[in-house]
Tab-separated table of C-alpha atoms and ligand atoms in Angstrom:
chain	number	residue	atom	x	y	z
A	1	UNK	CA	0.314	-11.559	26.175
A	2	UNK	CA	0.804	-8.454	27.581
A	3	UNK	CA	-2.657	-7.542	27.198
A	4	UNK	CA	-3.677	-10.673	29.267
A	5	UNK	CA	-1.610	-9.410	31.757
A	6	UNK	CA	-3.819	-6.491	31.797
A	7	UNK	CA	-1.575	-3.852	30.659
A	8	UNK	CA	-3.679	-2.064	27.892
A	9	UNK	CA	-0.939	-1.903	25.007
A	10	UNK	CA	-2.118	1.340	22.543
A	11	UNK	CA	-1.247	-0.321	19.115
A	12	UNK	CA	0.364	2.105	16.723
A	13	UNK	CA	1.467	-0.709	14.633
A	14	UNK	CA	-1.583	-2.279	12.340
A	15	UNK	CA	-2.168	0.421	9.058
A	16	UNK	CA	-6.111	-1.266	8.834
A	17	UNK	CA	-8.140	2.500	8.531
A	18	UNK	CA	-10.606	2.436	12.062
A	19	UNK	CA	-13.311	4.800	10.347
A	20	UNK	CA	-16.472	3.365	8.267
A	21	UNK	CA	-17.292	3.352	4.506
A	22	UNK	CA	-19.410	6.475	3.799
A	23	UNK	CA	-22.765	5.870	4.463
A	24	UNK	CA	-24.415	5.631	1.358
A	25	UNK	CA	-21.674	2.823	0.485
A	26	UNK	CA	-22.924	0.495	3.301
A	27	UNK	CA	-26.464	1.879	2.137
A	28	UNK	CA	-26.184	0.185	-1.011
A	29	UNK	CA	-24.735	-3.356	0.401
A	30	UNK	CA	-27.966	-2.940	2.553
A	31	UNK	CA	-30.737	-2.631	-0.464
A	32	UNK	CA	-28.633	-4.645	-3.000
A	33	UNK	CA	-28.539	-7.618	-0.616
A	34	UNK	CA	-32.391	-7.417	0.415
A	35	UNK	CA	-33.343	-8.212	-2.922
A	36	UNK	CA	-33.533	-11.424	-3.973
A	37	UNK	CA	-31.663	-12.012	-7.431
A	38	UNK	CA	-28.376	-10.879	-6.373
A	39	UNK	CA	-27.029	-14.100	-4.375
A	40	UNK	CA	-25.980	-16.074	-7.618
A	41	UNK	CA	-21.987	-16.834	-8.894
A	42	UNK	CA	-20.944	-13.937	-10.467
A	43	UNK	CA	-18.794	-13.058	-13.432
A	44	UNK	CA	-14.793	-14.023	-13.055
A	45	UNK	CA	-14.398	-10.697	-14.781
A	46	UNK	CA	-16.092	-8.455	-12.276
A	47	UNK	CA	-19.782	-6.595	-12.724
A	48	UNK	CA	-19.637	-4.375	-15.843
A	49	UNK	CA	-21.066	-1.842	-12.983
A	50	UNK	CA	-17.672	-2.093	-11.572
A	51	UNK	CA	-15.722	-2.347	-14.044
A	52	UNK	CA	-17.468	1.184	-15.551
A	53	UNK	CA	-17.160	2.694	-11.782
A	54	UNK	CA	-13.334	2.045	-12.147
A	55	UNK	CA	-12.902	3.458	-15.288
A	56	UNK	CA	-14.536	6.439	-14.053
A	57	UNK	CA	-12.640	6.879	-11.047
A	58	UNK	CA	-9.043	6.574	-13.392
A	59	UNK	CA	-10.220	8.961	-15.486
A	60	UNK	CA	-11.621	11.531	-13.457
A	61	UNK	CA	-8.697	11.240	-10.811
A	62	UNK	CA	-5.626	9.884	-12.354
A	63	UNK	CA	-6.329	11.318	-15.756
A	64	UNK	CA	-5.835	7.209	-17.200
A	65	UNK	CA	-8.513	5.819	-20.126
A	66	UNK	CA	-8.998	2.175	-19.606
A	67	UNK	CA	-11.387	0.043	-21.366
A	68	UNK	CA	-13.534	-1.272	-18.595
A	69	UNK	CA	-14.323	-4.540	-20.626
A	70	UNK	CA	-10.493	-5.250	-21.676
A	71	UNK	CA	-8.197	-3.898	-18.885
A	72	UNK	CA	-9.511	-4.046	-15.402
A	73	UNK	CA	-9.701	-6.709	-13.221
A	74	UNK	CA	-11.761	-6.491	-9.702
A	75	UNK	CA	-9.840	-8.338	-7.275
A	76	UNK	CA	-10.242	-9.002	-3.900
A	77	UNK	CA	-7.741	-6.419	-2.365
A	78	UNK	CA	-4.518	-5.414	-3.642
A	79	UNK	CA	-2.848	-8.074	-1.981
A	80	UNK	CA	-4.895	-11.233	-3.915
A	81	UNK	CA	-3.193	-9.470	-7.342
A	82	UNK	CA	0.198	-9.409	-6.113
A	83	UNK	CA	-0.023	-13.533	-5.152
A	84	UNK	CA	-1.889	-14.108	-8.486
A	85	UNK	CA	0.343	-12.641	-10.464
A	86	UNK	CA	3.526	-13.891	-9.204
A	87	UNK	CA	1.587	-17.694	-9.869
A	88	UNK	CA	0.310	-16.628	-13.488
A	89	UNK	CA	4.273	-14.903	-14.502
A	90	UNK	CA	6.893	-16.576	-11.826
A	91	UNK	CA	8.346	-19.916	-12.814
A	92	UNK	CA	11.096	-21.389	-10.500
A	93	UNK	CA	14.126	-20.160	-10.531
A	94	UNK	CA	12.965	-16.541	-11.950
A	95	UNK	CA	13.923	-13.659	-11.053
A	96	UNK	CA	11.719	-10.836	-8.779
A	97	UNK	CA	12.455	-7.342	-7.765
A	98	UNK	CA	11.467	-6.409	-4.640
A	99	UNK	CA	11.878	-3.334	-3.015
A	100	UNK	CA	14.097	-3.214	0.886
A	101	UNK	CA	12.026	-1.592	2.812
A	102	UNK	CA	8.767	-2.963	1.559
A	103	UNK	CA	5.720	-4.538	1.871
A	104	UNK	CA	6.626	-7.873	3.061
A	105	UNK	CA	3.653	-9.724	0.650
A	106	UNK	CA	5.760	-8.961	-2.164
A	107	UNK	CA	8.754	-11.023	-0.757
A	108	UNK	CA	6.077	-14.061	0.268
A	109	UNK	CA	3.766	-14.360	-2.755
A	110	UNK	CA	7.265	-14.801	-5.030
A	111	UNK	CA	8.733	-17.303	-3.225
A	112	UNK	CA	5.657	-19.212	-2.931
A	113	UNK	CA	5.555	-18.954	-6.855
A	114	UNK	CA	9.216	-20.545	-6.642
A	115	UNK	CA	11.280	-17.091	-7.111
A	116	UNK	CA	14.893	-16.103	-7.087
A	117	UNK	CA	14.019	-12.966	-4.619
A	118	UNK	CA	16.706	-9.782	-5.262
A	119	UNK	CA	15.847	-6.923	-3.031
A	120	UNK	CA	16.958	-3.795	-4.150
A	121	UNK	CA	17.878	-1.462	-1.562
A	122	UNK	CA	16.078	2.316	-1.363
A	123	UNK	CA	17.643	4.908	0.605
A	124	UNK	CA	16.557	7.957	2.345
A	125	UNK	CA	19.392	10.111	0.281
A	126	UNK	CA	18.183	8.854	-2.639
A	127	UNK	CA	14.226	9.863	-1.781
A	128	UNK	CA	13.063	6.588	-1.378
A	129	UNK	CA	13.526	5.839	-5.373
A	130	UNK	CA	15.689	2.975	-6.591
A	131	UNK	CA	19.064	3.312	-8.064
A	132	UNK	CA	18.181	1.521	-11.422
A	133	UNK	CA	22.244	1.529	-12.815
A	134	UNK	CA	22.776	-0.340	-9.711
A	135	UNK	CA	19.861	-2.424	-10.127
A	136	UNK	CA	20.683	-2.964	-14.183
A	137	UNK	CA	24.255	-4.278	-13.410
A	138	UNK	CA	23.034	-6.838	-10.966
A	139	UNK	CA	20.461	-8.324	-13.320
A	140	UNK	CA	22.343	-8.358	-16.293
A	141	UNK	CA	23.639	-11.784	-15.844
A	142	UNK	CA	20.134	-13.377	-15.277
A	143	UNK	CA	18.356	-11.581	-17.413
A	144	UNK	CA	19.278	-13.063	-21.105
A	145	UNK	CA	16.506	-10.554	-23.054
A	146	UNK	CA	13.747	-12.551	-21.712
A	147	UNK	CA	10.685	-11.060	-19.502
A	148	UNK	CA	11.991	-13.515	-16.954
A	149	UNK	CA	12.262	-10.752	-14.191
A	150	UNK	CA	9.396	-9.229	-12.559
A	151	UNK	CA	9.909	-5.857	-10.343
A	152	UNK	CA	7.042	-4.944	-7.332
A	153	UNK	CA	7.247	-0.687	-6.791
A	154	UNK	CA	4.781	1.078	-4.584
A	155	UNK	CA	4.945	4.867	-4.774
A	156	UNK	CA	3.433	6.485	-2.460
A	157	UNK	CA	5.994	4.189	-0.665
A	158	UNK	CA	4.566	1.686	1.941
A	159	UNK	CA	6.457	2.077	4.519
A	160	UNK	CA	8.876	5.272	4.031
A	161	UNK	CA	6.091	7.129	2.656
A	162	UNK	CA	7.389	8.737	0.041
A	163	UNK	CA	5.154	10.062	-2.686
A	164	UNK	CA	6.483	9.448	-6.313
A	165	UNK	CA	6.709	11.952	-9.167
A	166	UNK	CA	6.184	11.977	-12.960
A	167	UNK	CA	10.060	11.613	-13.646
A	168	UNK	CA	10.171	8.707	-11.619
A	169	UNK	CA	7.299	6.838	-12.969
A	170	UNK	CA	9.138	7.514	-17.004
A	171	UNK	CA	12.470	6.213	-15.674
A	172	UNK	CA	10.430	3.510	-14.516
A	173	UNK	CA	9.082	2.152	-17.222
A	174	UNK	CA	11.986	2.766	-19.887
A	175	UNK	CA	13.863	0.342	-17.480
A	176	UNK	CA	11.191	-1.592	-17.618
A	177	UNK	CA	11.251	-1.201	-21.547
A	178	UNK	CA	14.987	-1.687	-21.919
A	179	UNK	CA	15.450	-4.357	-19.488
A	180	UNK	CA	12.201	-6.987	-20.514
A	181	UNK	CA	11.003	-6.308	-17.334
A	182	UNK	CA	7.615	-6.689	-16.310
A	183	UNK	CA	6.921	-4.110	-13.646
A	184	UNK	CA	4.137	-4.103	-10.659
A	185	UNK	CA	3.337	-0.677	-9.709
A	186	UNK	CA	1.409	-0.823	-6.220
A	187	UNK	CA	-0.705	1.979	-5.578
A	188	UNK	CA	-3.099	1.291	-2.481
A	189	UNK	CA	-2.219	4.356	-0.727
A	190	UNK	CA	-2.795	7.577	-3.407
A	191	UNK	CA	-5.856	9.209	-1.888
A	192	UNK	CA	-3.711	9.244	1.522
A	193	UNK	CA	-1.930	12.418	2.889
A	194	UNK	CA	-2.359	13.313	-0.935
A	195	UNK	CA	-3.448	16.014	-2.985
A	196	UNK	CA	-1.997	14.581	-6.736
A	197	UNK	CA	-2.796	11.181	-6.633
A	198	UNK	CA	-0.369	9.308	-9.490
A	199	UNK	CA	-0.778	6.243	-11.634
A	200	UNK	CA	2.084	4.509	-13.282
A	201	UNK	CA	-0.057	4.291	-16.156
A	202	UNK	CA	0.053	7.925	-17.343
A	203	UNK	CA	3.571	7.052	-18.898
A	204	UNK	CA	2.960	6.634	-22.726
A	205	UNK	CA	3.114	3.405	-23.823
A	206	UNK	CA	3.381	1.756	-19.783
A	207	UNK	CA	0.368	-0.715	-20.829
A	208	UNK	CA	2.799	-2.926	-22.474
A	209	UNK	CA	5.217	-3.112	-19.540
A	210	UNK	CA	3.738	-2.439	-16.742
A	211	UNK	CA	0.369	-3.769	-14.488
A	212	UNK	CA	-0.986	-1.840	-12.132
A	213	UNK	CA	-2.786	-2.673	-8.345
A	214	UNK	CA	-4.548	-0.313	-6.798
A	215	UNK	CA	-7.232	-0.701	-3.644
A	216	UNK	CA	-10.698	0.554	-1.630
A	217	UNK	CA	-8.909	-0.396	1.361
A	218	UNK	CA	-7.454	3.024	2.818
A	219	UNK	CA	-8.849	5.115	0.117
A	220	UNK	CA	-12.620	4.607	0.757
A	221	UNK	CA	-11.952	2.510	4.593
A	222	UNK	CA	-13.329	-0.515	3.279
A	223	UNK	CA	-10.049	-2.899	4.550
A	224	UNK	CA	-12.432	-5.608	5.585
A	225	UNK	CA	-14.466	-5.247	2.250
A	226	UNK	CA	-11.673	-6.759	0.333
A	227	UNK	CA	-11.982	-4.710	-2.975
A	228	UNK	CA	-9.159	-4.011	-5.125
A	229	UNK	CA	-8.426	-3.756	-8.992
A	230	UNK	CA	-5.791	-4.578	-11.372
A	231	UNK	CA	-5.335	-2.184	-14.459
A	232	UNK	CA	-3.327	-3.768	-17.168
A	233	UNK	CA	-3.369	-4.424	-21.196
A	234	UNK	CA	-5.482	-7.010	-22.338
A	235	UNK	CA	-3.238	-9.606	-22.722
A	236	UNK	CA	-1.539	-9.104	-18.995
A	237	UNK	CA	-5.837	-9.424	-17.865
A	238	UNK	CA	-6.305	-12.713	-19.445
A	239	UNK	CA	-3.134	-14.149	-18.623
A	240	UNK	CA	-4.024	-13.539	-14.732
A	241	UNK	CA	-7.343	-14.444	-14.920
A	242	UNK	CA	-6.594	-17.623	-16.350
A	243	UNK	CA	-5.049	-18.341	-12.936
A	244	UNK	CA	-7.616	-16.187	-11.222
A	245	UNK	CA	-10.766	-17.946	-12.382
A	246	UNK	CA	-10.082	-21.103	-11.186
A	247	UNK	CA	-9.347	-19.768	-7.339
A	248	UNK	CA	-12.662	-17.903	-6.960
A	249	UNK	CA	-15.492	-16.967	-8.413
A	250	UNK	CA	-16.286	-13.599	-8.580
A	251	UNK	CA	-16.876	-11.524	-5.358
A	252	UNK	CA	-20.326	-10.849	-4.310
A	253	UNK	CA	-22.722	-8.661	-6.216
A	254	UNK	CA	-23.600	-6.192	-3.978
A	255	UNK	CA	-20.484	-5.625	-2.441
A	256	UNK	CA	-19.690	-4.845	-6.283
A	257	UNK	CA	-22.175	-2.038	-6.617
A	258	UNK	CA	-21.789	-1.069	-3.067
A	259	UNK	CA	-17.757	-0.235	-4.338
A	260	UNK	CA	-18.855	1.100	-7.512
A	261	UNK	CA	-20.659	3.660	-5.452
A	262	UNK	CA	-17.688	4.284	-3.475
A	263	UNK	CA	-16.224	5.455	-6.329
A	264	UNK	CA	-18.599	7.786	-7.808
A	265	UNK	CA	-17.827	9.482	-3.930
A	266	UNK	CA	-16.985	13.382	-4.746
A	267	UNK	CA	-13.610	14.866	-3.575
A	268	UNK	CA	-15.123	16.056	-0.228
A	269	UNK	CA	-14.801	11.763	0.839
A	270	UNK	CA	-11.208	12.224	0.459
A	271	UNK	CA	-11.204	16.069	1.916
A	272	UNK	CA	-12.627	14.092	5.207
A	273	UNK	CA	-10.786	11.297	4.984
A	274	UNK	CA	-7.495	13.082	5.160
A	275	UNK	CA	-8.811	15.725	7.566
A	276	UNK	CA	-8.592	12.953	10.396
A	277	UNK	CA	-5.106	11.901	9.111
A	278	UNK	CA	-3.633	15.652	9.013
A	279	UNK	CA	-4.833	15.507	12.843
A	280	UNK	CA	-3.528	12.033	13.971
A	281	UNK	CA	-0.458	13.091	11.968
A	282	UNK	CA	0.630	16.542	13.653
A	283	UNK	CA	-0.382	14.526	17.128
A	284	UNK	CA	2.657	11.416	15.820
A	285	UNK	CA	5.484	13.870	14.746
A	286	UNK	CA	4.871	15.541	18.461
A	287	UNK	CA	5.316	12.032	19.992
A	288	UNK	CA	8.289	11.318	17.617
A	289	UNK	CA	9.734	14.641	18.740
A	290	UNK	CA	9.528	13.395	22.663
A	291	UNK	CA	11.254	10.542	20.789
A	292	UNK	CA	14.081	12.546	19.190
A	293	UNK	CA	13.304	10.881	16.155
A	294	UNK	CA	14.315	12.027	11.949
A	295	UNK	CA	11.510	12.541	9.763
A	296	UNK	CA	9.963	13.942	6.720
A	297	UNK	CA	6.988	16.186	6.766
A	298	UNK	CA	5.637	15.231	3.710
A	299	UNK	CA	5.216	11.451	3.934
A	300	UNK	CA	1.799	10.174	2.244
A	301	UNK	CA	0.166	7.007	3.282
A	302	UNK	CA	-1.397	5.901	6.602
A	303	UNK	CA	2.198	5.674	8.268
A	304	UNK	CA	5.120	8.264	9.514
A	305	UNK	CA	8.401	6.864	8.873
A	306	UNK	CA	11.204	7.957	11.135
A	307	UNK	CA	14.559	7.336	11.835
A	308	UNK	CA	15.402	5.975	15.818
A	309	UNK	CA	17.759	9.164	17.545
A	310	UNK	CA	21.313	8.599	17.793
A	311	UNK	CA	22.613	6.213	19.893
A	312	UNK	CA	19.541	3.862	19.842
A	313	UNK	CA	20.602	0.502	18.629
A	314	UNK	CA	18.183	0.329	15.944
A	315	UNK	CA	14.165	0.248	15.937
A	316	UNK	CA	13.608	-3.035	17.118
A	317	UNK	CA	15.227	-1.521	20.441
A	318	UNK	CA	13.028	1.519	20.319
A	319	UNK	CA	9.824	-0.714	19.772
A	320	UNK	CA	10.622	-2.981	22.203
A	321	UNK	CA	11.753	0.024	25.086
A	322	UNK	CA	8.722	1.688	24.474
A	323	UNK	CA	6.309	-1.640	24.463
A	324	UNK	CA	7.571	-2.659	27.905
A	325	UNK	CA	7.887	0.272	29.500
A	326	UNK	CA	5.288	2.609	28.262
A	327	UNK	CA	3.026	-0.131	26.641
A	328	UNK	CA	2.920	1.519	23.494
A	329	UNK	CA	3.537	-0.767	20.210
A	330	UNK	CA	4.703	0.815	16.742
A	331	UNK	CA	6.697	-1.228	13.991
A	332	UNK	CA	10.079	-1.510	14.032
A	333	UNK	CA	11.192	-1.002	10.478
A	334	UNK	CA	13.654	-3.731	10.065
A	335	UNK	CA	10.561	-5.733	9.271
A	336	UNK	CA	10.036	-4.122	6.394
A	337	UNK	CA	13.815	-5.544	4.921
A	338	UNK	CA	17.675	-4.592	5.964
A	339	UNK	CA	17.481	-1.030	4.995
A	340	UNK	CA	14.263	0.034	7.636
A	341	UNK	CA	16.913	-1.127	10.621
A	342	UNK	CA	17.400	2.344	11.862
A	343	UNK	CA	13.650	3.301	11.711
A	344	UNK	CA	10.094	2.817	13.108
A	345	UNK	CA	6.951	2.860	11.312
A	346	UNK	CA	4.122	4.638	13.000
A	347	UNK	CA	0.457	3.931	12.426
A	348	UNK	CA	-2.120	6.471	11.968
A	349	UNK	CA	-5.150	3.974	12.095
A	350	UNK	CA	-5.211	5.066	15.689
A	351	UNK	CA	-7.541	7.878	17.514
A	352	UNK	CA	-6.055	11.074	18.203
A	353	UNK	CA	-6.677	10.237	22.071
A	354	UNK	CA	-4.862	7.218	22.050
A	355	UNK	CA	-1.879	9.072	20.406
A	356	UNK	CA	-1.659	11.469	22.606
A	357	UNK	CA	-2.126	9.029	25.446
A	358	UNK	CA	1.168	7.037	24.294
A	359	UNK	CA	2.961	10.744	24.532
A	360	UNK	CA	2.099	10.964	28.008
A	361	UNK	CA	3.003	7.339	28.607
A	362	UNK	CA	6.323	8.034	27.101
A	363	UNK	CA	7.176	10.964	28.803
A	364	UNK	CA	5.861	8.925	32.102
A	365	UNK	CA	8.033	6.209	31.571
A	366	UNK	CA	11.083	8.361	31.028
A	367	UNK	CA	11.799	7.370	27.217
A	368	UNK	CA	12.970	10.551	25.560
A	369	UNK	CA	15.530	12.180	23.201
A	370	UNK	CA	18.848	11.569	24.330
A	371	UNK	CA	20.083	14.333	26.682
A	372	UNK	CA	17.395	15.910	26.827
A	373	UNK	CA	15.624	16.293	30.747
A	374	UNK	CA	11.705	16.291	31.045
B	1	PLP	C1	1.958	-1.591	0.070
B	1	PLP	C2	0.707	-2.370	0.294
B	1	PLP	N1	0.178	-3.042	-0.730
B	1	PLP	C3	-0.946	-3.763	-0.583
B	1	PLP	C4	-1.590	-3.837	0.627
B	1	PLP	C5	-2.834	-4.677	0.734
B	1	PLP	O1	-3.933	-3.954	0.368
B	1	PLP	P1	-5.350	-4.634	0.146
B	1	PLP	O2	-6.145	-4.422	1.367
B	1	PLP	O3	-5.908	-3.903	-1.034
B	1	PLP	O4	-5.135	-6.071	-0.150
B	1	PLP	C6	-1.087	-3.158	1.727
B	1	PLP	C7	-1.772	-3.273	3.032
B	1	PLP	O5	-1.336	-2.944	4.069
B	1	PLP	C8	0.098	-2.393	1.555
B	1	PLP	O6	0.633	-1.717	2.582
């Protein structure tokens, strides 16, 4: 609306990456879609092109073996596994994890399977990571030794940030272990602001417990493309594309190969990639020092996370002072769930100009750190 009204809002809100594929990606769509046997239903379980790609791509970056006929599932995006597996494991009335502040899909796509939803709160003192006694006590009731209880985690953290470590991803899964859990590891935003890209699946033994997402969407700026991947055991693969193969069927061919190129990409795709981010980065934490806003320095993803300065109500009331009167959008984080009250989420899917554009339509408007005189 305020647009209509002519008043040019710079979105820092929407994490959808503004560069293209590279250009031997789109080169590929191109040829493969010229030819003339490539327009036909494809296989539910992906082309064996694909599937080979992403077995390549776990291996070479994540150090993970997968069997690329068994345990990988092309999906369309990240966020199509998260709905169908909540719909192939949730029945009503069970019980799923989800973590406050996160990605509000997870909340959605398990109560549209009929969920009991139990958010589980991360904190900045704690890094980001869940307290899993906490988390153990309040499940114990429900949870009667059956995998009745699924549990979404996305390290690099969506929206705080924070990257995950080895220790982490082990304490993960022996609560998943001990507790019948079934666990979701999210990982769309590895390749982002990060040098040691992690999968959940380089715990011994995870297979069994846990299923992992991961994405083409920030990693390779194919959003729009809608190509993601679910890496699981065999069993957890046909169980969700039983669901799966009666909802589509199969994406289309040469967007396959096209991916499976994207792939093969060397490291200097993610050495540019990131370049731009570093950048549009350094040019945020400057704003969010105008600001007076808390934050890490070593936040991964396509986001900074900070906490609103003292004083500020919370970061709806920083998103909404600095949309009206310097016409500059960011998220607050209380969308994200209780715990992102006190913080905004800032997008770096933005150019460089228009960042430093919103600093100077901050510092116009007057909105600054507390006490301090511009
Ligand atoms: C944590 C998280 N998971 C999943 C997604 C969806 O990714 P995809 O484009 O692969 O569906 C997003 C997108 O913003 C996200 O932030």
């Amino acid at each position: 609306m305020l647009n209509r009204e002519g008043k040019n809002i710079i979105s820092l809100g929407i994490g959808s990456p503004d560069q293209p594929p590279h250009p031997d990606v789109i080169r590929v769509l191109q040829d493969e879609s010229q030819k003339p046997n490539t327009h036909a239903y494809q296989s539910y379980k992906g082309s064996p092109v694909l599937r080979n790609a992403i077995a390549g791509w776990y291996q070479e970056w994540y150090g993970v073996l997968l069997n690329p006929d068994l345990e990988i599932l092309p999906l369309a995006g990240s966020k199509e596994g998260i709905m169908h597996i909540c719909m192939t494991y949730v029945n009503p009335g069970d019980l799923v994890l989800i973590p406050d502040p996160g990605y509000p899909t997870y909340q959605s796509a398990a109560k549209l399977a009929g969920a009991e939803v139990c958010t589980y709160t991360l904190e900045e003192k704690n890094n980001w990571f869940p307290d899993l006694e906490v988390l153990k006590t309040r499940i114990a009731n429900k949870n009667a030794g059956q995998e009745s209880v699924l549990m979404f985690v996305n390290y690099p953290q969506m929206p705080t940030g924070q990257l995950p470590d080895k220790k982490l991803f082990g304490n993960l899964v022996s609560f998943a272990k001990e507790n019948h859990i079934l666990l979701v590891h999210d990982n769309p935003y590895s390749f982002i602001l990060n040098k040691n890209p992690l999968s959940i699946l380089q715990v011994e033994g995870a297979s069994q417990h846990v299923i992992e997402l991961n994405s083409l969407s920030k990693s390779h700026n194919m959003a729009g493309w809608r190509i993601g991947m679910m890496l699981a055991s065999k069993e957890h693969i046909e169980n969700v594309l039983r669901f799966k193969s009666n909802m589509d069927s199969g994406m289309f061919l040469p967007l396959q190969l096209a991916a499976a190129k994207a792939l093969s990409l060397p490291s200097s795709w993610y050495e540019q990639v990131n370049q731009l981010y570093r950048k549009r980065k350094a040019a945020v934490e400057t704003m969010l020092d105008v600001l007076g806003c808390t934050y890490s320095g070593d936040q991964a993803g396509l986001f900074v996370w900070a906490k609103v300065p003292e004083g500020m109500q919370d970061g709806f009331a920083l998103s909404d002072q600095l949309l009206y009167q310097a016409h500059v959008f960011l998220t607050p984080g209380g969308i994200f769930g209780k715990a992102g009250n006190n913080y905004i989420r800032v997008s770096l899917c933005a150019s460089e100009e228009n960042i430093l554009e919103s600093i100077e339509r901050i510092k116009r408007a007057g909105i600054h750190k507390p006490n301090q005189h511009v």
